[in-house]
Short mmCIF file of C-alpha atoms in Angstrom, two decimals:
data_model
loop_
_atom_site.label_atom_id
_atom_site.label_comp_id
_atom_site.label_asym_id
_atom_site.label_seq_id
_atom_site.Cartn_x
_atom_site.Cartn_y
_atom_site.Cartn_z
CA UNK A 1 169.37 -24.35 -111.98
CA UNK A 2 167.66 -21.61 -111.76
CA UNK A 3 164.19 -20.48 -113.81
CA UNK A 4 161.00 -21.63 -114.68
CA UNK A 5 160.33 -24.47 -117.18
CA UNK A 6 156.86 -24.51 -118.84
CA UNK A 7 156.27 -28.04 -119.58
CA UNK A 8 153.10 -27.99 -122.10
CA UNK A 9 150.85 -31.58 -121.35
CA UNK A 10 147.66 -32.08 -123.32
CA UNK A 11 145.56 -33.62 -121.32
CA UNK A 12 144.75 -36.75 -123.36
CA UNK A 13 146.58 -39.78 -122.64
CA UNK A 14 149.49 -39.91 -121.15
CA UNK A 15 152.44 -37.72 -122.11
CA UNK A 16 152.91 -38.62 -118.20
CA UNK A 17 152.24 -42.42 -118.91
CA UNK A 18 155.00 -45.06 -117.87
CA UNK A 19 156.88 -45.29 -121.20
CA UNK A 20 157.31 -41.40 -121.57
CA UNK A 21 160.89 -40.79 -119.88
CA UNK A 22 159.79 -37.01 -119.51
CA UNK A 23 156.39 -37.71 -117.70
CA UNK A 24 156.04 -35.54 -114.66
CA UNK A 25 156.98 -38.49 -112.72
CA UNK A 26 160.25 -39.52 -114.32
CA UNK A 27 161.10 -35.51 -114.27
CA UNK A 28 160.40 -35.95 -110.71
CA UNK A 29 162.76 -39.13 -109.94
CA UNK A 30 165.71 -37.93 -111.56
CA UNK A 31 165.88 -34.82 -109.78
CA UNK A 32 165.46 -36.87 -106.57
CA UNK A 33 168.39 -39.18 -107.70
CA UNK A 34 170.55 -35.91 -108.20
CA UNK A 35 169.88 -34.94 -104.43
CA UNK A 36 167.71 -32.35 -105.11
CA UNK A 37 164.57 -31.31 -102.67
CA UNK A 38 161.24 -31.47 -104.90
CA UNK A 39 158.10 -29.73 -104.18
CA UNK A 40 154.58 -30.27 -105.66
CA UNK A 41 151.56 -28.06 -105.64
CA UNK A 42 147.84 -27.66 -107.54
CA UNK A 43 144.46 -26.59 -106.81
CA UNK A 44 143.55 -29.30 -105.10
CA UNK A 45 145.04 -32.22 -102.75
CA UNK A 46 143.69 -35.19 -104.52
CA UNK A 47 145.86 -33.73 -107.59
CA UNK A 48 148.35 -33.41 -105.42
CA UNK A 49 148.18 -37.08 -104.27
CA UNK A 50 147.66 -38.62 -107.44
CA UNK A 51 150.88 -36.81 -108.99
CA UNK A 52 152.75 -38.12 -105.47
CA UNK A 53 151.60 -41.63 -105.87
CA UNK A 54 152.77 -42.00 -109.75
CA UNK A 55 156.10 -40.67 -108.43
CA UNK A 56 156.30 -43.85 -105.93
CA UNK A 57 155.16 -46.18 -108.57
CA UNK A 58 157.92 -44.83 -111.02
CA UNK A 59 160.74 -45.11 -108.10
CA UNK A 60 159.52 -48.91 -106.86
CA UNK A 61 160.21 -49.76 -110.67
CA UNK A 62 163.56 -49.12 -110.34
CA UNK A 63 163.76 -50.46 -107.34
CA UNK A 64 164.57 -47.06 -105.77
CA UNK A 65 162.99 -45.66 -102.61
CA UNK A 66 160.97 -42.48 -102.25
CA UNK A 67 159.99 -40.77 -99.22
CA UNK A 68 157.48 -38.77 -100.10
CA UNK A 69 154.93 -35.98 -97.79
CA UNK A 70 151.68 -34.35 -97.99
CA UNK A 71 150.88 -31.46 -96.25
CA UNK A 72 146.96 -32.12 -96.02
CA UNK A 73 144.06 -30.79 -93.61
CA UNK A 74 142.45 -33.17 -91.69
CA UNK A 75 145.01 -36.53 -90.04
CA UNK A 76 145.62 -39.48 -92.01
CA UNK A 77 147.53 -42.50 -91.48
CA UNK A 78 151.02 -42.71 -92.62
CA UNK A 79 151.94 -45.24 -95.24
CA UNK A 80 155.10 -46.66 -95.81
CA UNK A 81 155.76 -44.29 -98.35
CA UNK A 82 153.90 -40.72 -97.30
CA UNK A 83 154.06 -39.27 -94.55
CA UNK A 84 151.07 -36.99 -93.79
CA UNK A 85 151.18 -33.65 -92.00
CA UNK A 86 148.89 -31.38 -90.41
CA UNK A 87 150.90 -29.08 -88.73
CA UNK A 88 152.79 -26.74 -91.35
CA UNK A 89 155.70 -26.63 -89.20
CA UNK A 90 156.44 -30.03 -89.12
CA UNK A 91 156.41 -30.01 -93.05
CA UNK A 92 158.44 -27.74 -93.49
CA UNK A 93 161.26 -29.30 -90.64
CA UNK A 94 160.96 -32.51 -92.54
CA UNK A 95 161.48 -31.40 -96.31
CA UNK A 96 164.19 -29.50 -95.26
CA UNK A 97 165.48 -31.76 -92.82
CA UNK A 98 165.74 -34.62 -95.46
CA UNK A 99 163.24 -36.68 -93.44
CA UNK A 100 161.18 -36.24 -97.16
CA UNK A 101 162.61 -36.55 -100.64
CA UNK A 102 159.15 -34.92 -102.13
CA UNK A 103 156.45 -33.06 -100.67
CA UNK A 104 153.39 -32.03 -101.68
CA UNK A 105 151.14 -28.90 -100.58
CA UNK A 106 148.45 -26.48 -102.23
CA UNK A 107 149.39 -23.23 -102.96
CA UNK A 108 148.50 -22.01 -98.79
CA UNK A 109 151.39 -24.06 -97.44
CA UNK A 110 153.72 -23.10 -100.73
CA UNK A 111 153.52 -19.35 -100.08
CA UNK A 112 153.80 -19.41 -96.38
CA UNK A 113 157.21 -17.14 -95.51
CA UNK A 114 158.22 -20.17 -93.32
CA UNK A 115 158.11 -22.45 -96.96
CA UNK A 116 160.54 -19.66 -98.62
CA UNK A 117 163.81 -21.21 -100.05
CA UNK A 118 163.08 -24.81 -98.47
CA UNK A 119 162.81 -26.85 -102.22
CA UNK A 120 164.76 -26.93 -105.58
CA UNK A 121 162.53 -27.49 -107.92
CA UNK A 122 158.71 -27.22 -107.19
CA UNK A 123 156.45 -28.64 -109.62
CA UNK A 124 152.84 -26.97 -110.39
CA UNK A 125 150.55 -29.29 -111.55
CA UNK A 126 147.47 -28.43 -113.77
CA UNK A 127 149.21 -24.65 -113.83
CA UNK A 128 146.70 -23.84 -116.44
CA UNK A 129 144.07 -24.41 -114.20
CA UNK A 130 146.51 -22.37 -111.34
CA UNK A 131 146.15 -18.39 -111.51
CA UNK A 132 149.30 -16.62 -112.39
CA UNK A 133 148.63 -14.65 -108.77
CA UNK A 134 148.91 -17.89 -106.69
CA UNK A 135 151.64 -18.86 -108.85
CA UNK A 136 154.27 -16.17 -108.32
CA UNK A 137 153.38 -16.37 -104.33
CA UNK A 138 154.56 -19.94 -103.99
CA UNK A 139 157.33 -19.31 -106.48
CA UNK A 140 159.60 -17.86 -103.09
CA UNK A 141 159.80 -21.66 -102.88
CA UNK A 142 162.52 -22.23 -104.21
CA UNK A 143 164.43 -21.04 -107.20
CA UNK A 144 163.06 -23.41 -110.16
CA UNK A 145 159.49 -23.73 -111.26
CA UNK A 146 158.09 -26.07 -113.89
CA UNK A 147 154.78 -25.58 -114.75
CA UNK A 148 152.99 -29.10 -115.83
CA UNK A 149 149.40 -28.15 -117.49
CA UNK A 150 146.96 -28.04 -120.88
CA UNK A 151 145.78 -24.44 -121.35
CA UNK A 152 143.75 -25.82 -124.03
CA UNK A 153 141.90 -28.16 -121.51
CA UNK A 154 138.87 -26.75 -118.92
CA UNK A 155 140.34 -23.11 -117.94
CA UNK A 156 141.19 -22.25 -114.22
CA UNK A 157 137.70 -22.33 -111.62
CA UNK A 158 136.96 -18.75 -110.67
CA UNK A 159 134.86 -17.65 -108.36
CA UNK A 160 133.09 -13.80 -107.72
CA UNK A 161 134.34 -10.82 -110.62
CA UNK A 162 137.45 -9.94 -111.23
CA UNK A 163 139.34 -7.26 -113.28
CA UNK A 164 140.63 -8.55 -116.45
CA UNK A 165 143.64 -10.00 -116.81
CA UNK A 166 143.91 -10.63 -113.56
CA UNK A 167 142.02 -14.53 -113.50
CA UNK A 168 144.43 -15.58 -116.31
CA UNK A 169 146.09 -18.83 -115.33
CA UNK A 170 150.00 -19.00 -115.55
CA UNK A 171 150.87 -20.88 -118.69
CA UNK A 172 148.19 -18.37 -120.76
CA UNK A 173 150.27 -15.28 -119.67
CA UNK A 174 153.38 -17.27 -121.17
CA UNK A 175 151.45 -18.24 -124.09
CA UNK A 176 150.46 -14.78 -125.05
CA UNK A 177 147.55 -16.07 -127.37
CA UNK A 178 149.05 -18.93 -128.73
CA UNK A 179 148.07 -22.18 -129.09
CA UNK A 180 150.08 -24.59 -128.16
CA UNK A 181 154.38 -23.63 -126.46
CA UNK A 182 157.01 -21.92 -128.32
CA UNK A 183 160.31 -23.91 -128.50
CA UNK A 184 162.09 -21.18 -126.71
CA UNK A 185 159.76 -20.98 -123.90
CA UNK A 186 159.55 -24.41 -122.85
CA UNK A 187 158.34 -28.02 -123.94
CA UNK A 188 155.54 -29.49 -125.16
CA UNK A 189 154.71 -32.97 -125.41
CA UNK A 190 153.63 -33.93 -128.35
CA UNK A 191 152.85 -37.64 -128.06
CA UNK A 192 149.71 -39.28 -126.58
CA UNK A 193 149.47 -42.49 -125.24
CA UNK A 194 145.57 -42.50 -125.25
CA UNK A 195 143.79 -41.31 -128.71
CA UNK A 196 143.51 -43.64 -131.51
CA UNK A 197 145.35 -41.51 -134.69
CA UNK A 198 141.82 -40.87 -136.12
CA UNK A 199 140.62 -39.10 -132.97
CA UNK A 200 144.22 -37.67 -132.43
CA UNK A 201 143.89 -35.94 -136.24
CA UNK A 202 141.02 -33.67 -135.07
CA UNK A 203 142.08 -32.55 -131.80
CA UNK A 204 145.54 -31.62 -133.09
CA UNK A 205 144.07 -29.65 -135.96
CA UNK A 206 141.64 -27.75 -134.22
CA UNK A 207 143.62 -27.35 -130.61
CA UNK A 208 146.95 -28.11 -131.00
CA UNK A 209 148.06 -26.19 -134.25
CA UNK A 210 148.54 -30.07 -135.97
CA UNK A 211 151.49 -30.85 -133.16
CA UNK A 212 150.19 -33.72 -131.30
CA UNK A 213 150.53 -37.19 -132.60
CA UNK A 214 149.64 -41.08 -131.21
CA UNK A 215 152.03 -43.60 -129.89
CA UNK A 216 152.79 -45.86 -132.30
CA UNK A 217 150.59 -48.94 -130.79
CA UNK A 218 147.52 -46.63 -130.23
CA UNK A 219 146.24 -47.88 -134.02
CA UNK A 220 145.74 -50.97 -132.36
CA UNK A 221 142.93 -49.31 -130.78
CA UNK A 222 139.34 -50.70 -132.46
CA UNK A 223 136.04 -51.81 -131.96
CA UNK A 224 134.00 -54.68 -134.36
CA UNK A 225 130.65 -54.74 -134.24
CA UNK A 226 127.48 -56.13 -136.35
CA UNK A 227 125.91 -52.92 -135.04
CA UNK A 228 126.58 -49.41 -136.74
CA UNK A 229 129.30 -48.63 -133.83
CA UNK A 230 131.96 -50.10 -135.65
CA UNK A 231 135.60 -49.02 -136.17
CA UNK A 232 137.57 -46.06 -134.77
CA UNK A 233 137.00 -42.18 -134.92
CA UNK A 234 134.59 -39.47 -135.03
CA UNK A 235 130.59 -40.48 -134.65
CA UNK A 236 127.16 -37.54 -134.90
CA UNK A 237 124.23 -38.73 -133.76
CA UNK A 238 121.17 -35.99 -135.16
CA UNK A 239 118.61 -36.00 -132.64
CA UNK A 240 116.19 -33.29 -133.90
CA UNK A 241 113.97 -31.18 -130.53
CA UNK A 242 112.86 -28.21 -129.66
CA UNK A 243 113.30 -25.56 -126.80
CA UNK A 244 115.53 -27.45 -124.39
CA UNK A 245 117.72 -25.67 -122.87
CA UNK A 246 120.25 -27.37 -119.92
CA UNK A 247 118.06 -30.79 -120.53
CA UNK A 248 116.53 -32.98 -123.62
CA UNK A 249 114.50 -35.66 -122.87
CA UNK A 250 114.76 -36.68 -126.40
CA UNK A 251 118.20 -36.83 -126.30
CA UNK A 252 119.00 -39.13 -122.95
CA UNK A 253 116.68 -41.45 -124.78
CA UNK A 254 118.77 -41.63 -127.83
CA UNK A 255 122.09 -41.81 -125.47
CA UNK A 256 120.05 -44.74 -123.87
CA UNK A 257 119.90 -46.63 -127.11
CA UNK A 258 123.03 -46.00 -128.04
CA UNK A 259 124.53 -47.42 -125.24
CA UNK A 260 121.83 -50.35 -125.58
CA UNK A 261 123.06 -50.81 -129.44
CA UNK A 262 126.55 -50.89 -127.96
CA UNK A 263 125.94 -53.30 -125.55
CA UNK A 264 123.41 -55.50 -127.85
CA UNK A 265 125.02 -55.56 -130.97
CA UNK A 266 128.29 -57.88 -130.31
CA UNK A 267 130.74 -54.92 -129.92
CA UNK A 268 134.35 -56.02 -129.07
CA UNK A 269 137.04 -53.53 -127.58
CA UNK A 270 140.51 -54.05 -128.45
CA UNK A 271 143.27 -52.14 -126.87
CA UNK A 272 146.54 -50.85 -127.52
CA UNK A 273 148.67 -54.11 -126.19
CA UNK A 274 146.52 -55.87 -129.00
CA UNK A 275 144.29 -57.47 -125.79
CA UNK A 276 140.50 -57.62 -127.66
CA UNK A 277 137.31 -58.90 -125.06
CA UNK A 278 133.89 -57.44 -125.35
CA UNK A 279 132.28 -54.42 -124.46
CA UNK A 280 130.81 -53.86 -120.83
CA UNK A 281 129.19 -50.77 -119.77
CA UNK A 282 132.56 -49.55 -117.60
CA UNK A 283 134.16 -48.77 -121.05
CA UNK A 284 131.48 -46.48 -121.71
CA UNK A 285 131.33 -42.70 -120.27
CA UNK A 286 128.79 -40.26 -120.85
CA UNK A 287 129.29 -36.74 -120.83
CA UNK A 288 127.07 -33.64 -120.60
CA UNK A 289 127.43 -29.93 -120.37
CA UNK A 290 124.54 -29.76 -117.53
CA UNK A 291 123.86 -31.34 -114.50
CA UNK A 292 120.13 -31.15 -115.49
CA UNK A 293 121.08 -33.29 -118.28
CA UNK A 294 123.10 -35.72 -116.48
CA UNK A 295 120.14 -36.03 -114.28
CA UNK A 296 118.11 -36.80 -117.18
CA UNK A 297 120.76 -39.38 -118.38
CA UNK A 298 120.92 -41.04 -115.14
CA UNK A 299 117.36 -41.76 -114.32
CA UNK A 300 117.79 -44.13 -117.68
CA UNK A 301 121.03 -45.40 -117.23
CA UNK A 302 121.66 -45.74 -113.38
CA UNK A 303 124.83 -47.71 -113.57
CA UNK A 304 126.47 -46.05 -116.18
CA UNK A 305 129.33 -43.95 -115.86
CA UNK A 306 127.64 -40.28 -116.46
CA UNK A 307 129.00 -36.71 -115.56
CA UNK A 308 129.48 -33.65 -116.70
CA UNK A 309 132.93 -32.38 -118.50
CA UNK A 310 134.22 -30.80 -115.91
CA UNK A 311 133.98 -34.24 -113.95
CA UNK A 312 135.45 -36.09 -116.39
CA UNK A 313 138.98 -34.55 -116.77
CA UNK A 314 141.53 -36.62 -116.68
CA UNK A 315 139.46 -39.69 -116.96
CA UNK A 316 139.27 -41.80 -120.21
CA UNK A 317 137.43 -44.65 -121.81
CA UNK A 318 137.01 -46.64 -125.03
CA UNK A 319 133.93 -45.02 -126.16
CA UNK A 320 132.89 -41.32 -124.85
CA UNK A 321 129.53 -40.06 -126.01
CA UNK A 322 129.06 -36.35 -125.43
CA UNK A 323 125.14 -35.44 -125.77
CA UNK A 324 125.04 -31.32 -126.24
CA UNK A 325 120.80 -31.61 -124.31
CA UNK A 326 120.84 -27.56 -125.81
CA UNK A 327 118.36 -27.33 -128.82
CA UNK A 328 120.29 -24.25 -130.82
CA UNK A 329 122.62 -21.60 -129.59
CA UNK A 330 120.33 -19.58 -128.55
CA UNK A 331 118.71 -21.57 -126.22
CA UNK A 332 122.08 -22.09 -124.54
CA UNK A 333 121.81 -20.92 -120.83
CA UNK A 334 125.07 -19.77 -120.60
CA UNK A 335 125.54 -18.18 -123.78
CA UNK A 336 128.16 -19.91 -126.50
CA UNK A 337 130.74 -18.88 -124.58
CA UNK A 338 129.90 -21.85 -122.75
CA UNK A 339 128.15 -24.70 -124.71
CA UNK A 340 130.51 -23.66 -127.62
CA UNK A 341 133.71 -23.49 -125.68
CA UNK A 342 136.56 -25.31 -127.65
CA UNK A 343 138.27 -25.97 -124.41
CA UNK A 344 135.32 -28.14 -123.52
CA UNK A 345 134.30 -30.03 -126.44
CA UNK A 346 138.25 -30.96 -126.45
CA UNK A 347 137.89 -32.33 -123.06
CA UNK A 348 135.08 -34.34 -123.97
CA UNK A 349 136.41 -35.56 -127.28
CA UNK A 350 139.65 -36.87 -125.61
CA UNK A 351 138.40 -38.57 -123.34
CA UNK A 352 137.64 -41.63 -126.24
CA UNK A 353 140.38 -43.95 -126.56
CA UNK A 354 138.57 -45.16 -129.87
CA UNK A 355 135.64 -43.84 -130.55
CA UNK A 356 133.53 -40.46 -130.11
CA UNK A 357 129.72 -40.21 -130.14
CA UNK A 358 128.30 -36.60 -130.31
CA UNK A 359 124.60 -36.17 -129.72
CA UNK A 360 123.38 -33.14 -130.65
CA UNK A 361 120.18 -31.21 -132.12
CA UNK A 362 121.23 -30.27 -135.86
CA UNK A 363 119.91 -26.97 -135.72
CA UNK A 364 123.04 -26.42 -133.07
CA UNK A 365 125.33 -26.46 -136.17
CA UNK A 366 123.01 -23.68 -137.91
CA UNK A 367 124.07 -20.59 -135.18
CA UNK A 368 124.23 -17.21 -136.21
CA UNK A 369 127.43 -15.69 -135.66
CA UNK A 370 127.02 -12.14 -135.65
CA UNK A 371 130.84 -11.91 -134.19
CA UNK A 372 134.37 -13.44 -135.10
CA UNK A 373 134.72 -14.74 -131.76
CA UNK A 374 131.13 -16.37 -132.12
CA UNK A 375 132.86 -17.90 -135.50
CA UNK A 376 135.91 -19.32 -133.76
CA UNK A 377 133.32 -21.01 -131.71
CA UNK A 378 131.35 -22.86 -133.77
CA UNK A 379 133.86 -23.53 -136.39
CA UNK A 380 135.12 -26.48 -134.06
CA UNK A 381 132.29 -28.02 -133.96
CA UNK A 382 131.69 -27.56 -138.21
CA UNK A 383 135.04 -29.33 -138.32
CA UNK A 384 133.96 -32.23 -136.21
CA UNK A 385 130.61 -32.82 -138.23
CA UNK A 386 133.40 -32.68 -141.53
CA UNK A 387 135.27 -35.63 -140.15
CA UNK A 388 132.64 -37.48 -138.19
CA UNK A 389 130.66 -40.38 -139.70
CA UNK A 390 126.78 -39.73 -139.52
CA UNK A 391 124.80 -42.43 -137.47
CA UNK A 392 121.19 -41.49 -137.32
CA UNK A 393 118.09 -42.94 -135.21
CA UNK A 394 115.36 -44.57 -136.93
CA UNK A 395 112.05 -44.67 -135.56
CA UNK A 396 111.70 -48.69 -134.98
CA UNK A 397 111.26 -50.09 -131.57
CA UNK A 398 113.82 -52.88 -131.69
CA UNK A 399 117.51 -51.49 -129.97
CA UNK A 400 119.45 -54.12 -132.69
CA UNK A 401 117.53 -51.87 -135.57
CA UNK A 402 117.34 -48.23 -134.06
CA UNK A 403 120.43 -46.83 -135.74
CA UNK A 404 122.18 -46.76 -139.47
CA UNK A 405 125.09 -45.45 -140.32
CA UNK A 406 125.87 -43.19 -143.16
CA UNK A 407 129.53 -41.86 -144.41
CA UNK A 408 130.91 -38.32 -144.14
CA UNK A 409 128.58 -35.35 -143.52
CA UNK A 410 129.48 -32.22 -144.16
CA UNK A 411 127.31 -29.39 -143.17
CA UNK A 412 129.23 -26.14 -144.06
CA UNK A 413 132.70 -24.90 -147.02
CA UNK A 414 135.65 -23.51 -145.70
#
């Protein structure tokens, strides 16, 4: 076996989840069970862990036994099933010793020439987020790569200037511009075990060329209300100010009653398995583009799950609510590049098991694109105001009677 297998894995819900018999965990176990020596490496070591401990979890449910290793920086305790190293040496004696089944390392340890030829198969997780340079130094390895990542997710964290080309993350340079994996250069997993169908609809048309689908008990998915939060899908929430730029005040105060109406109004979460109890604050999360505006967000709501998108990848909830704080496009601080970017407003979208809540000033959706790329950027965010349901603020005091909700709104033709 020799190669590199591009495994494509949109980040939203669980092509990796327990039932999926090609999750990065079960991929993971069966090459163990065929006596082969598996490596695993991303940007960071909590990554690293996490993928590590879902291997465990996978093996202990059929009642197998994993012996896993971390190569990590500072000591840690051993558990029963990771062994932690600090010394490189003594990583690399016990993967190749057998002493380890799996081991885990960033890209440092993986390119060392003492690592060369000591693995199989080493996995690189988030490889979209993994520059094709660090890639091809760790792939000496060992003589099979598959690289486990969502290009159309947040885009590998750069630091300084670089020429260009040369920050592109692995799985772009295979995907040459495309969307979403051609058959012939690897696999993409289409299901997700996460999105409710009518979230799932808009973030396969607009970032997954109309590939991705739900599992089949995902419909289950819903929330009933008295409130105007009612149902499953897309929600736009108009809140009209001017001149903000990484901050609204007038929009953390709308988030606030929003989660207020949620909270007031009755609202009962049902999940996949059918299970239905009501709403608590937990199964809300808040997202923002700013840290300024998460700020804002928090001095309001304190114990509310609130970050920015970058934060909250590869977390999920029953209801997200992304609020834009940006008052048109060009007030954005970092350009549209930036507030615009599709790769972001997919994050934040997918994050909602059920429901989505965008908060946002109108005038946002009125930009002047003086350049097809500028196009491509706010078309996305057209699209979602074409399949969202309209729930506007009205100007009464009472939380139970500050919001109405209206059907369809669409704001531009295609």
């Amino acid at each position: 076996m020799v190669g590199i297998l591009p495994s494509w894995r949109p980040d939203i819900g669980g092509t990796a989840r327990r039932k999926s018999r090609i999750g990065r965990p079960y991929m993971i176990c069966t090459l163990i069970k065929e006596g082969k020596k598996v490596g695993i490496t991303a940007n960071s070591h909590k990554v690293i862990r996490n993928l590590i401990d879902k291997v465990i979890e996978v093996a202990r449910e059929s009642d197998a036994k994993v012996q896993a290793g971390q190569k990590i920086s500072s000591k840690t305790e051993n558990t029963d099933d990771i062994h932690f190293f600090t010394d490189n040496g003594e990583a690399v004696t016990a993967i190749t010793s057998g002493e380890v089944q799996v081991l885990g390392g960033t890209a440092f340890f993986w390119a060392r020439e003492d690592a060369a030829g000591t693995i199989d198969v080493l996995f690189v997780d988030e490889a979209a987020q993994m520059s094709l340079a660090n890639v091809l130094s760790v792939s000496q390895a060992g003589p099979t790569l598959v690289l486990l990542g969502d290009p159309q997710q947040l885009e590998q964290p750069t630091q300084g200037s670089h020429p260009d080309g040369t920050d592109v993350s692995a799985l772009d340079h295979l995907l040459c511009g495309h969307k979403t994996i051609l058959p012939e250069q690897g696999l993409f997993l289409e299901v997700t075990w996460r999105l409710h169908p009518d979230i799932t609809a808009f973030n396969s048309e607009l970032f997954y060329e109309g590939k991705l689908q739900s599992e089949a008990d995902c419909h289950r998915q819903s929330t009933t209300s008295t409130g105007p939060f009612t149902g499953t899908g897309l929600r736009y929430v108009p809140v009209a100010h001017f001149g903000n730029q990484s901050r609204s005040l007038e929009e953390a105060a709308a988030v606030e009653r929003i989660v207020e109406t949620l909270l007031g109004s009755g609202v009962h979460w049902t999940d996949r398995k059918g299970v239905s109890r009501p709403l608590a604050l937990e199964d809300i999360i808040i997202i923002a583009p700013y840290n300024a505006h998460v700020f804002e967000i928090q001095k309001r709501l304190p114990e509310a799950h609130v970050g920015t998108v970058d934060k909250f990848q590869g977390q999920e909830a029953p209801i997200a609510i992304y609020s834009m704080a940006t008052s048109t496009h060009a007030d954005a601080p970092r350009g549209m590049e930036f507030l615009y970017s599709s790769n972001r407003l997919n994050v934040a979208i997918s994050r909602a098991k059920c429901m989505a809540i965008l908060v946002a000033s109108p005038d946002l959706f009125e930009t002047e694109c003086k350049t097809p790329r500028q196009m491509q950027l706010a078309n996305a965010f057209c699209r979602y105001l074409e399949m969202a349901r309209l729930v506007e603020l009205q100007a009464t005091p009472s939380a139970s009677s500050t919001l109405s909700e209206s059907g369809v709104r669409c704001v531009s033709d295609f």
